[in-house]
Amino acid sequence: MLDEVFAHSAEAGEDLMGAIKPAQITLPDRQLWLVSPMGTRESEFLHQWVEAGREAVKDPGAGVAYFEWSAPDGCEKDDV
């Protein structure tokens, strides 16, 4: 499980994935959880996964489970 993923740049995130994937390849039924609040505009690594996750919910064979709890776009924080 990777927590606070928003804090990683795209480069650092790819380095993490490069270290994790070989270690997990030997495990049957492996899972990797990426957990994080949305972060900032600089949270490129997380934002790549958010986009991939949003696309994955449209494809039952994607191999990605995506869960998102957020307010609708354009919603003010006091409106929720």
Short mmCIF file of N, CA, C and O in Angstrom, two decimals:
data_model
loop_
_atom_site.label_atom_id
_atom_site.label_comp_id
_atom_site.label_asym_id
_atom_site.label_seq_id
_atom_site.Cartn_x
_atom_site.Cartn_y
_atom_site.Cartn_z
N MET A 1 0.84 -1.17 0.00
CA MET A 1 0.00 0.00 0.00
C MET A 1 0.89 1.23 0.00
O MET A 1 1.84 1.32 0.77
N LEU A 2 0.58 2.14 -0.90
CA LEU A 2 1.26 3.43 -0.92
C LEU A 2 0.27 4.48 -0.43
O LEU A 2 -0.82 4.62 -0.98
N ASP A 3 0.65 5.21 0.60
CA ASP A 3 -0.21 6.22 1.19
C ASP A 3 0.34 7.60 0.86
O ASP A 3 1.54 7.77 0.64
N GLU A 4 -0.53 8.59 0.85
CA GLU A 4 -0.17 9.98 0.56
C GLU A 4 0.54 10.08 -0.80
O GLU A 4 1.55 10.75 -0.96
N VAL A 5 -0.02 9.41 -1.78
CA VAL A 5 0.57 9.34 -3.12
C VAL A 5 0.67 10.73 -3.76
O VAL A 5 1.54 10.96 -4.60
N PHE A 6 -0.17 11.65 -3.34
CA PHE A 6 -0.13 13.00 -3.92
C PHE A 6 1.22 13.67 -3.76
O PHE A 6 1.58 14.56 -4.53
N ALA A 7 2.01 13.24 -2.79
CA ALA A 7 3.28 13.89 -2.48
C ALA A 7 4.40 13.51 -3.46
O ALA A 7 5.46 14.13 -3.44
N HIS A 8 4.14 12.54 -4.34
CA HIS A 8 5.19 12.07 -5.25
C HIS A 8 5.08 12.72 -6.62
O HIS A 8 4.00 12.76 -7.20
N SER A 9 6.20 13.18 -7.12
CA SER A 9 6.24 13.68 -8.50
C SER A 9 6.05 12.50 -9.45
O SER A 9 6.11 11.33 -9.04
N ALA A 10 5.83 12.80 -10.70
CA ALA A 10 5.69 11.73 -11.70
C ALA A 10 6.95 10.85 -11.71
O ALA A 10 6.87 9.62 -11.75
N GLU A 11 8.10 11.48 -11.65
CA GLU A 11 9.37 10.74 -11.68
C GLU A 11 9.54 9.86 -10.44
O GLU A 11 9.90 8.69 -10.55
N ALA A 12 9.28 10.42 -9.27
CA ALA A 12 9.40 9.64 -8.03
C ALA A 12 8.39 8.50 -8.01
O ALA A 12 8.71 7.39 -7.57
N GLY A 13 7.19 8.76 -8.49
CA GLY A 13 6.17 7.71 -8.56
C GLY A 13 6.58 6.57 -9.47
O GLY A 13 6.38 5.40 -9.14
N GLU A 14 7.15 6.90 -10.60
CA GLU A 14 7.61 5.85 -11.52
C GLU A 14 8.77 5.07 -10.91
O GLU A 14 8.88 3.86 -11.10
N ASP A 15 9.63 5.75 -10.16
CA ASP A 15 10.71 5.04 -9.45
C ASP A 15 10.13 4.07 -8.42
O ASP A 15 10.60 2.93 -8.29
N LEU A 16 9.11 4.50 -7.69
CA LEU A 16 8.45 3.62 -6.73
C LEU A 16 7.86 2.39 -7.42
O LEU A 16 8.04 1.27 -6.97
N MET A 17 7.14 2.63 -8.51
CA MET A 17 6.53 1.52 -9.24
C MET A 17 7.60 0.58 -9.78
O MET A 17 7.43 -0.64 -9.80
N GLY A 18 8.72 1.15 -10.22
CA GLY A 18 9.82 0.33 -10.72
C GLY A 18 10.42 -0.56 -9.64
O GLY A 18 10.93 -1.64 -9.92
N ALA A 19 10.35 -0.13 -8.39
CA ALA A 19 10.85 -0.94 -7.28
C ALA A 19 9.82 -1.96 -6.81
O ALA A 19 10.17 -3.07 -6.41
N ILE A 20 8.55 -1.60 -6.87
CA ILE A 20 7.49 -2.46 -6.34
C ILE A 20 7.13 -3.59 -7.28
O ILE A 20 6.97 -4.74 -6.87
N LYS A 21 6.99 -3.29 -8.56
CA LYS A 21 6.51 -4.29 -9.52
C LYS A 21 7.37 -5.57 -9.55
O LYS A 21 6.82 -6.66 -9.49
N PRO A 22 8.69 -5.47 -9.61
CA PRO A 22 9.48 -6.71 -9.62
C PRO A 22 9.32 -7.54 -8.34
O PRO A 22 9.34 -8.77 -8.38
N ALA A 23 9.14 -6.86 -7.22
CA ALA A 23 8.97 -7.57 -5.95
C ALA A 23 7.64 -8.30 -5.89
O ALA A 23 7.52 -9.35 -5.27
N GLN A 24 6.63 -7.76 -6.55
CA GLN A 24 5.30 -8.36 -6.49
C GLN A 24 5.06 -9.41 -7.58
O GLN A 24 4.11 -10.17 -7.49
N ILE A 25 5.87 -9.44 -8.59
CA ILE A 25 5.62 -10.32 -9.74
C ILE A 25 5.54 -11.79 -9.33
O ILE A 25 4.85 -12.57 -9.97
N THR A 26 6.20 -12.14 -8.24
CA THR A 26 6.19 -13.54 -7.80
C THR A 26 4.98 -13.90 -6.94
O THR A 26 4.79 -15.06 -6.60
N LEU A 27 4.17 -12.91 -6.58
CA LEU A 27 3.04 -13.15 -5.69
C LEU A 27 1.76 -13.40 -6.48
O LEU A 27 1.37 -12.56 -7.29
N PRO A 28 1.10 -14.53 -6.24
CA PRO A 28 -0.19 -14.73 -6.89
C PRO A 28 -1.23 -13.80 -6.23
O PRO A 28 -1.12 -13.47 -5.05
N ASP A 29 -2.19 -13.36 -7.00
CA ASP A 29 -3.28 -12.52 -6.47
C ASP A 29 -2.76 -11.25 -5.79
O ASP A 29 -3.30 -10.80 -4.79
N ARG A 30 -1.71 -10.69 -6.33
CA ARG A 30 -1.12 -9.48 -5.74
C ARG A 30 -2.03 -8.27 -5.94
O ARG A 30 -2.80 -8.21 -6.89
N GLN A 31 -1.91 -7.33 -5.04
CA GLN A 31 -2.63 -6.06 -5.12
C GLN A 31 -1.70 -4.93 -4.72
O GLN A 31 -0.84 -5.11 -3.86
N LEU A 32 -1.91 -3.80 -5.32
CA LEU A 32 -1.21 -2.59 -4.91
C LEU A 32 -2.27 -1.51 -4.75
O LEU A 32 -3.01 -1.22 -5.68
N TRP A 33 -2.36 -0.95 -3.57
CA TRP A 33 -3.32 0.09 -3.27
C TRP A 33 -2.60 1.43 -3.25
O TRP A 33 -1.57 1.58 -2.60
N LEU A 34 -3.14 2.41 -3.96
CA LEU A 34 -2.65 3.77 -3.94
C LEU A 34 -3.72 4.60 -3.23
O LEU A 34 -4.85 4.68 -3.71
N VAL A 35 -3.36 5.20 -2.12
CA VAL A 35 -4.33 5.92 -1.28
C VAL A 35 -3.85 7.34 -1.11
O VAL A 35 -2.67 7.58 -0.82
N SER A 36 -4.79 8.30 -1.28
CA SER A 36 -4.35 9.68 -1.17
C SER A 36 -5.52 10.64 -1.28
O SER A 36 -6.50 10.36 -1.97
N PRO A 37 -5.38 11.83 -0.65
CA PRO A 37 -6.26 12.92 -1.04
C PRO A 37 -5.78 13.43 -2.40
O PRO A 37 -4.71 13.04 -2.87
N MET A 38 -6.54 14.30 -3.03
CA MET A 38 -6.24 14.71 -4.40
C MET A 38 -4.93 15.47 -4.55
O MET A 38 -4.31 15.42 -5.59
N GLY A 39 -4.49 16.16 -3.54
CA GLY A 39 -3.21 16.86 -3.64
C GLY A 39 -3.33 18.18 -4.37
O GLY A 39 -4.34 18.86 -4.30
N THR A 40 -2.29 18.50 -5.11
CA THR A 40 -2.21 19.79 -5.81
C THR A 40 -2.01 19.55 -7.30
O THR A 40 -1.94 18.43 -7.76
N ARG A 41 -1.87 20.65 -8.03
CA ARG A 41 -1.60 20.53 -9.47
C ARG A 41 -0.29 19.78 -9.74
O ARG A 41 -0.12 19.19 -10.79
N GLU A 42 0.62 19.84 -8.78
CA GLU A 42 1.92 19.19 -8.95
C GLU A 42 1.87 17.69 -8.68
O GLU A 42 2.88 16.99 -8.86
N SER A 43 0.75 17.16 -8.25
CA SER A 43 0.62 15.74 -7.89
C SER A 43 0.41 14.88 -9.14
O SER A 43 -0.56 14.15 -9.28
N GLU A 44 1.36 14.97 -10.06
CA GLU A 44 1.23 14.34 -11.38
C GLU A 44 1.08 12.82 -11.32
O GLU A 44 0.30 12.24 -12.07
N PHE A 45 1.84 12.19 -10.48
CA PHE A 45 1.79 10.72 -10.38
C PHE A 45 0.39 10.27 -9.98
O PHE A 45 -0.20 9.39 -10.61
N LEU A 46 -0.16 10.90 -8.94
CA LEU A 46 -1.51 10.55 -8.50
C LEU A 46 -2.52 10.86 -9.59
O LEU A 46 -3.41 10.05 -9.87
N HIS A 47 -2.41 12.01 -10.22
CA HIS A 47 -3.39 12.41 -11.23
C HIS A 47 -3.41 11.45 -12.42
O HIS A 47 -4.47 11.19 -13.00
N GLN A 48 -2.25 10.88 -12.76
CA GLN A 48 -2.21 9.86 -13.82
C GLN A 48 -3.05 8.65 -13.42
O GLN A 48 -3.79 8.11 -14.24
N TRP A 49 -2.93 8.25 -12.17
CA TRP A 49 -3.69 7.09 -11.69
C TRP A 49 -5.18 7.40 -11.56
O TRP A 49 -6.02 6.54 -11.79
N VAL A 50 -5.51 8.63 -11.18
CA VAL A 50 -6.92 9.02 -11.10
C VAL A 50 -7.55 8.93 -12.49
O VAL A 50 -8.64 8.36 -12.66
N GLU A 51 -6.88 9.46 -13.49
CA GLU A 51 -7.41 9.37 -14.86
C GLU A 51 -7.54 7.93 -15.30
O GLU A 51 -8.57 7.54 -15.88
N ALA A 52 -6.53 7.11 -15.02
CA ALA A 52 -6.59 5.70 -15.39
C ALA A 52 -7.73 4.99 -14.66
O ALA A 52 -8.44 4.16 -15.23
N GLY A 53 -7.93 5.32 -13.40
CA GLY A 53 -9.00 4.72 -12.62
C GLY A 53 -10.37 5.10 -13.13
O GLY A 53 -11.27 4.26 -13.22
N ARG A 54 -10.53 6.36 -13.47
CA ARG A 54 -11.83 6.81 -14.00
C ARG A 54 -12.15 6.11 -15.32
O ARG A 54 -13.30 5.82 -15.61
N GLU A 55 -11.14 5.86 -16.13
CA GLU A 55 -11.36 5.11 -17.37
C GLU A 55 -11.64 3.64 -17.09
O GLU A 55 -12.44 3.00 -17.77
N ALA A 56 -10.98 3.10 -16.07
CA ALA A 56 -11.12 1.67 -15.75
C ALA A 56 -12.53 1.31 -15.32
O ALA A 56 -12.97 0.18 -15.55
N VAL A 57 -13.25 2.23 -14.71
CA VAL A 57 -14.61 1.89 -14.27
C VAL A 57 -15.53 1.64 -15.45
O VAL A 57 -16.58 1.02 -15.31
N LYS A 58 -15.14 2.06 -16.63
CA LYS A 58 -15.92 1.81 -17.84
C LYS A 58 -15.60 0.46 -18.47
O LYS A 58 -16.28 0.03 -19.39
N ASP A 59 -14.53 -0.20 -17.99
CA ASP A 59 -14.06 -1.45 -18.58
C ASP A 59 -13.93 -2.52 -17.50
O ASP A 59 -12.98 -2.53 -16.74
N PRO A 60 -14.89 -3.46 -17.44
CA PRO A 60 -14.86 -4.50 -16.40
C PRO A 60 -13.60 -5.37 -16.43
O PRO A 60 -13.23 -5.95 -15.43
N GLY A 61 -12.91 -5.43 -17.55
CA GLY A 61 -11.69 -6.24 -17.64
C GLY A 61 -10.41 -5.46 -17.43
O GLY A 61 -9.32 -5.97 -17.68
N ALA A 62 -10.51 -4.25 -16.93
CA ALA A 62 -9.34 -3.37 -16.82
C ALA A 62 -8.30 -3.86 -15.81
O ALA A 62 -7.13 -3.52 -15.91
N GLY A 63 -8.70 -4.63 -14.82
CA GLY A 63 -7.74 -5.08 -13.81
C GLY A 63 -7.42 -4.01 -12.79
O GLY A 63 -6.45 -4.13 -12.05
N VAL A 64 -8.23 -2.94 -12.76
CA VAL A 64 -8.03 -1.85 -11.81
C VAL A 64 -9.35 -1.61 -11.09
O VAL A 64 -10.40 -1.50 -11.73
N ALA A 65 -9.30 -1.53 -9.78
CA ALA A 65 -10.46 -1.13 -8.99
C ALA A 65 -10.24 0.31 -8.59
O ALA A 65 -9.17 0.67 -8.10
N TYR A 66 -11.22 1.15 -8.81
CA TYR A 66 -11.07 2.57 -8.54
C TYR A 66 -12.21 3.03 -7.65
O TYR A 66 -13.38 2.81 -7.96
N PHE A 67 -11.87 3.68 -6.55
CA PHE A 67 -12.85 4.20 -5.61
C PHE A 67 -12.57 5.69 -5.43
O PHE A 67 -11.42 6.06 -5.17
N GLU A 68 -13.59 6.50 -5.55
CA GLU A 68 -13.40 7.95 -5.40
C GLU A 68 -14.55 8.51 -4.57
O GLU A 68 -15.71 8.25 -4.84
N TRP A 69 -14.18 9.28 -3.57
CA TRP A 69 -15.15 10.01 -2.76
C TRP A 69 -14.81 11.48 -2.93
O TRP A 69 -13.80 11.95 -2.40
N SER A 70 -15.63 12.18 -3.69
CA SER A 70 -15.36 13.59 -3.91
C SER A 70 -16.66 14.32 -4.24
O SER A 70 -17.64 13.71 -4.64
N ALA A 71 -16.61 15.63 -4.09
CA ALA A 71 -17.74 16.47 -4.48
C ALA A 71 -17.77 16.57 -6.00
O ALA A 71 -16.73 16.45 -6.66
N PRO A 72 -18.92 16.81 -6.56
CA PRO A 72 -19.00 16.98 -8.02
C PRO A 72 -18.17 18.18 -8.48
O PRO A 72 -17.95 19.13 -7.71
N ASP A 73 -17.72 18.16 -9.72
CA ASP A 73 -16.97 19.29 -10.28
C ASP A 73 -17.79 20.56 -10.14
O ASP A 73 -19.00 20.56 -10.37
N GLY A 74 -17.15 21.64 -9.78
CA GLY A 74 -17.80 22.93 -9.67
C GLY A 74 -18.51 23.16 -8.34
O GLY A 74 -19.06 24.23 -8.10
N CYS A 75 -18.51 22.18 -7.48
CA CYS A 75 -19.20 22.28 -6.20
C CYS A 75 -18.32 23.02 -5.19
O CYS A 75 -17.14 22.72 -5.04
N GLU A 76 -18.90 23.98 -4.52
CA GLU A 76 -18.18 24.69 -3.46
C GLU A 76 -18.16 23.81 -2.21
O GLU A 76 -19.09 23.06 -1.96
N LYS A 77 -17.11 23.94 -1.39
CA LYS A 77 -16.98 23.08 -0.22
C LYS A 77 -18.15 23.22 0.74
O LYS A 77 -18.51 22.29 1.44
N ASP A 78 -18.79 24.39 0.80
CA ASP A 78 -19.91 24.59 1.70
C ASP A 78 -21.23 24.03 1.15
O ASP A 78 -22.23 23.99 1.85
N ASP A 79 -21.25 23.62 -0.13
CA ASP A 79 -22.45 23.10 -0.76
C ASP A 79 -22.69 21.63 -0.47
O ASP A 79 -23.76 21.12 -0.73
N VAL A 80 -21.69 20.95 0.05
CA VAL A 80 -21.79 19.49 0.22
C VAL A 80 -22.44 19.14 1.54
O VAL A 80 -22.27 19.74 2.53
#
